Short mmCIF file of the C-alpha atoms (twelve columns), coordinates in Angstrom:
data_MODEL
# 
_entry.id   MODEL 
# 
loop_
_atom_site.group_PDB 
_atom_site.id 
_atom_site.type_symbol 
_atom_site.label_atom_id 
_atom_site.label_alt_id 
_atom_site.label_comp_id 
_atom_site.label_asym_id 
_atom_site.label_seq_id 
_atom_site.Cartn_x 
_atom_site.Cartn_y 
_atom_site.Cartn_z 
_atom_site.pdbx_PDB_model_num 
ATOM 1   C CA . MET A 1   -9.584  21.738 -70.131 1 
ATOM 2   C CA . LEU A 2   -11.368 21.882 -66.779 1 
ATOM 3   C CA . THR A 3   -9.192  21.643 -63.668 1 
ATOM 4   C CA . VAL A 4   -10.876 20.389 -60.513 1 
ATOM 5   C CA . ARG A 5   -9.465  22.404 -57.603 1 
ATOM 6   C CA . MET A 6   -11.610 21.082 -54.764 1 
ATOM 7   C CA . ARG A 7   -14.002 18.204 -54.506 1 
ATOM 8   C CA . GLY A 8   -16.203 17.371 -51.560 1 
ATOM 9   C CA . GLU A 9   -19.064 14.956 -51.089 1 
ATOM 10  C CA . ASP A 10  -21.488 17.007 -53.198 1 
ATOM 11  C CA . THR A 11  -19.542 20.197 -53.985 1 
ATOM 12  C CA . THR A 12  -16.902 20.766 -56.636 1 
ATOM 13  C CA . VAL A 13  -14.834 23.842 -57.491 1 
ATOM 14  C CA . ALA A 14  -13.305 23.741 -60.963 1 
ATOM 15  C CA . GLN A 15  -11.064 26.196 -62.794 1 
ATOM 16  C CA . LEU A 16  -12.182 27.134 -66.289 1 
ATOM 17  C CA . PRO A 17  -9.604  27.456 -69.099 1 
ATOM 18  C CA . GLU A 18  -8.536  30.714 -70.761 1 
ATOM 19  C CA . GLU A 19  -10.796 30.231 -73.781 1 
ATOM 20  C CA . ILE A 20  -14.356 28.979 -73.894 1 
ATOM 21  C CA . ASP A 21  -15.568 28.949 -77.465 1 
ATOM 22  C CA . TYR A 22  -17.198 26.762 -80.095 1 
ATOM 23  C CA . ASP A 23  -14.216 24.389 -80.095 1 
ATOM 24  C CA . THR A 24  -13.992 23.960 -76.310 1 
ATOM 25  C CA . ALA A 25  -17.455 24.572 -74.804 1 
ATOM 26  C CA . SER A 26  -18.846 21.101 -75.532 1 
ATOM 27  C CA . LEU A 27  -15.825 19.379 -73.943 1 
ATOM 28  C CA . ILE A 28  -15.975 21.621 -70.858 1 
ATOM 29  C CA . GLY A 29  -19.724 21.032 -70.623 1 
ATOM 30  C CA . ALA A 30  -19.235 17.261 -70.867 1 
ATOM 31  C CA . GLN A 31  -16.629 17.362 -68.089 1 
ATOM 32  C CA . CYS A 32  -19.045 19.334 -65.890 1 
ATOM 33  C CA . GLU A 33  -21.902 16.957 -66.674 1 
ATOM 34  C CA . ASP A 34  -19.685 14.049 -65.606 1 
ATOM 35  C CA . LEU A 35  -19.117 15.770 -62.251 1 
ATOM 36  C CA . VAL A 36  -22.878 16.168 -61.812 1 
ATOM 37  C CA . ARG A 37  -23.490 12.526 -62.713 1 
ATOM 38  C CA . GLN A 38  -20.902 11.565 -60.080 1 
ATOM 39  C CA . GLY A 39  -22.962 13.323 -57.384 1 
ATOM 40  C CA . CYS A 40  -21.952 16.973 -57.499 1 
ATOM 41  C CA . THR A 41  -24.954 19.148 -56.599 1 
ATOM 42  C CA . THR A 42  -23.083 22.438 -56.091 1 
ATOM 43  C CA . LEU A 43  -20.727 23.214 -58.950 1 
ATOM 44  C CA . VAL A 44  -18.585 26.331 -58.663 1 
ATOM 45  C CA . LEU A 45  -16.839 27.316 -61.877 1 
ATOM 46  C CA . ASP A 46  -13.915 29.680 -61.328 1 
ATOM 47  C CA . GLY A 47  -13.575 32.004 -64.321 1 
ATOM 48  C CA . SER A 48  -10.538 33.941 -63.094 1 
ATOM 49  C CA . ARG A 49  -8.406  32.662 -66.010 1 
ATOM 50  C CA . VAL A 50  -11.075 33.156 -68.712 1 
ATOM 51  C CA . GLU A 51  -9.955  35.664 -71.312 1 
ATOM 52  C CA . TYR A 52  -12.304 34.726 -74.159 1 
ATOM 53  C CA . LEU A 53  -15.901 33.601 -73.825 1 
ATOM 54  C CA . ASP A 54  -18.307 33.393 -76.763 1 
ATOM 55  C CA . SER A 55  -21.974 32.479 -77.062 1 
ATOM 56  C CA . SER A 56  -21.113 28.766 -77.087 1 
ATOM 57  C CA . GLY A 57  -19.759 29.152 -73.572 1 
ATOM 58  C CA . VAL A 58  -22.806 31.105 -72.421 1 
ATOM 59  C CA . SER A 59  -25.062 28.392 -73.861 1 
ATOM 60  C CA . MET A 60  -23.011 25.726 -72.097 1 
ATOM 61  C CA . PHE A 61  -23.405 27.542 -68.747 1 
ATOM 62  C CA . LEU A 62  -27.166 27.767 -69.254 1 
ATOM 63  C CA . ALA A 63  -27.391 24.054 -70.123 1 
ATOM 64  C CA . LEU A 64  -25.427 23.194 -66.965 1 
ATOM 65  C CA . TRP A 65  -27.669 25.484 -64.916 1 
ATOM 66  C CA . ARG A 66  -30.750 23.677 -66.280 1 
ATOM 67  C CA . MET A 67  -29.220 20.258 -65.600 1 
ATOM 68  C CA . LEU A 68  -28.343 21.123 -62.012 1 
ATOM 69  C CA . ASP A 69  -31.645 22.918 -61.437 1 
ATOM 70  C CA . ALA A 70  -33.539 19.810 -62.542 1 
ATOM 71  C CA . ARG A 71  -31.618 17.855 -59.887 1 
ATOM 72  C CA . THR A 72  -32.183 20.558 -57.246 1 
ATOM 73  C CA . GLY A 73  -28.528 21.480 -57.555 1 
ATOM 74  C CA . THR A 74  -26.767 24.795 -57.999 1 
ATOM 75  C CA . LEU A 75  -24.347 26.218 -60.541 1 
ATOM 76  C CA . ARG A 76  -22.258 29.130 -59.303 1 
ATOM 77  C CA . LEU A 77  -19.998 31.162 -61.554 1 
ATOM 78  C CA . ALA A 78  -17.173 33.082 -59.911 1 
ATOM 79  C CA . ALA A 79  -14.257 35.448 -60.492 1 
ATOM 80  C CA . PHE A 80  -15.004 36.526 -64.058 1 
ATOM 81  C CA . ASN A 81  -13.290 39.716 -65.195 1 
ATOM 82  C CA . ALA A 82  -15.074 43.075 -65.414 1 
ATOM 83  C CA . HIS A 83  -15.734 42.732 -69.149 1 
ATOM 84  C CA . HIS A 84  -17.459 39.365 -68.785 1 
ATOM 85  C CA . GLN A 85  -19.437 40.635 -65.790 1 
ATOM 86  C CA . GLN A 86  -20.641 43.579 -67.859 1 
ATOM 87  C CA . VAL A 87  -21.696 41.335 -70.755 1 
ATOM 88  C CA . TRP A 88  -23.454 38.987 -68.322 1 
ATOM 89  C CA . LYS A 89  -25.462 41.921 -66.918 1 
ATOM 90  C CA . PHE A 90  -26.176 43.308 -70.391 1 
ATOM 91  C CA . LEU A 91  -27.653 39.948 -71.402 1 
ATOM 92  C CA . GLY A 92  -29.780 39.949 -68.237 1 
ATOM 93  C CA . LEU A 93  -28.268 36.679 -67.070 1 
ATOM 94  C CA . ASP A 94  -27.246 38.082 -63.689 1 
ATOM 95  C CA . THR A 95  -30.838 37.712 -62.464 1 
ATOM 96  C CA . LEU A 96  -30.907 34.031 -63.443 1 
ATOM 97  C CA . LEU A 97  -27.351 33.071 -62.611 1 
ATOM 98  C CA . PRO A 98  -25.474 35.664 -60.543 1 
ATOM 99  C CA . LEU A 99  -21.713 35.996 -60.763 1 
ATOM 100 C CA . PHE A 100 -19.752 35.834 -57.526 1 
ATOM 101 C CA . PRO A 101 -16.561 37.886 -56.979 1 
ATOM 102 C CA . THR A 102 -14.522 34.831 -55.909 1 
ATOM 103 C CA . ALA A 103 -14.862 31.074 -55.693 1 
ATOM 104 C CA . ASP A 104 -14.780 31.376 -51.898 1 
ATOM 105 C CA . ALA A 105 -17.722 33.810 -52.014 1 
ATOM 106 C CA . ALA A 106 -19.611 31.375 -54.241 1 
ATOM 107 C CA . LEU A 107 -18.967 28.548 -51.777 1 
ATOM 108 C CA . ALA A 108 -20.082 30.690 -48.836 1 
ATOM 109 C CA . ALA A 109 -23.360 31.755 -50.482 1 
ATOM 110 C CA . PRO A 110 -26.483 30.387 -48.805 1 
ATOM 111 C CA . ALA A 111 -28.304 27.487 -50.398 1 
ATOM 112 C CA . ARG A 112 -31.013 28.417 -52.862 1 
ATOM 113 C CA . GLN A 113 -34.517 28.673 -51.482 1 
ATOM 114 C CA . ASP A 114 -36.359 28.171 -54.786 1 
ATOM 115 C CA . HIS A 115 -36.024 24.397 -54.674 1 
ATOM 116 C CA . MET A 116 -38.550 24.033 -51.874 1 
ATOM 117 C CA . ASP A 117 -41.007 21.170 -52.088 1 
ATOM 118 C CA . ARG A 118 -43.806 22.294 -54.393 1 
ATOM 119 C CA . SER A 119 -46.346 20.190 -52.506 1 
ATOM 120 C CA . GLN A 120 -46.204 22.762 -49.699 1 
ATOM 121 C CA . ASP A 121 -47.713 25.316 -52.104 1 
ATOM 122 C CA . VAL A 122 -50.839 23.228 -52.642 1 
ATOM 123 C CA . GLY A 123 -53.515 23.984 -50.189 1 
# 
């Protein structure tokens, strides 16, 4: 289902399959969760092959985002087609989890600043 294209110490780039739906989303999610459990803190999912994506897939992405966020990690989605980008914006998910034009652009993005130590805010 999921094809790992590049794996570093804490960064993984994986290619998503053509269809992400009720029948496949849980398996893809489990594969991604395994990568996170193995130490991946920056997970880039390349959607350039995705032709069909239903709400099960969207839910799976949000669950992965929450999992990585809880571990101060980052989920980056890249290379989705124009239709999926439009749906993502329509749902308002682009403010929570932006889509990158390519996997390389997702890898080059700066680290998130919202995981700063909360104790610095106390004062």
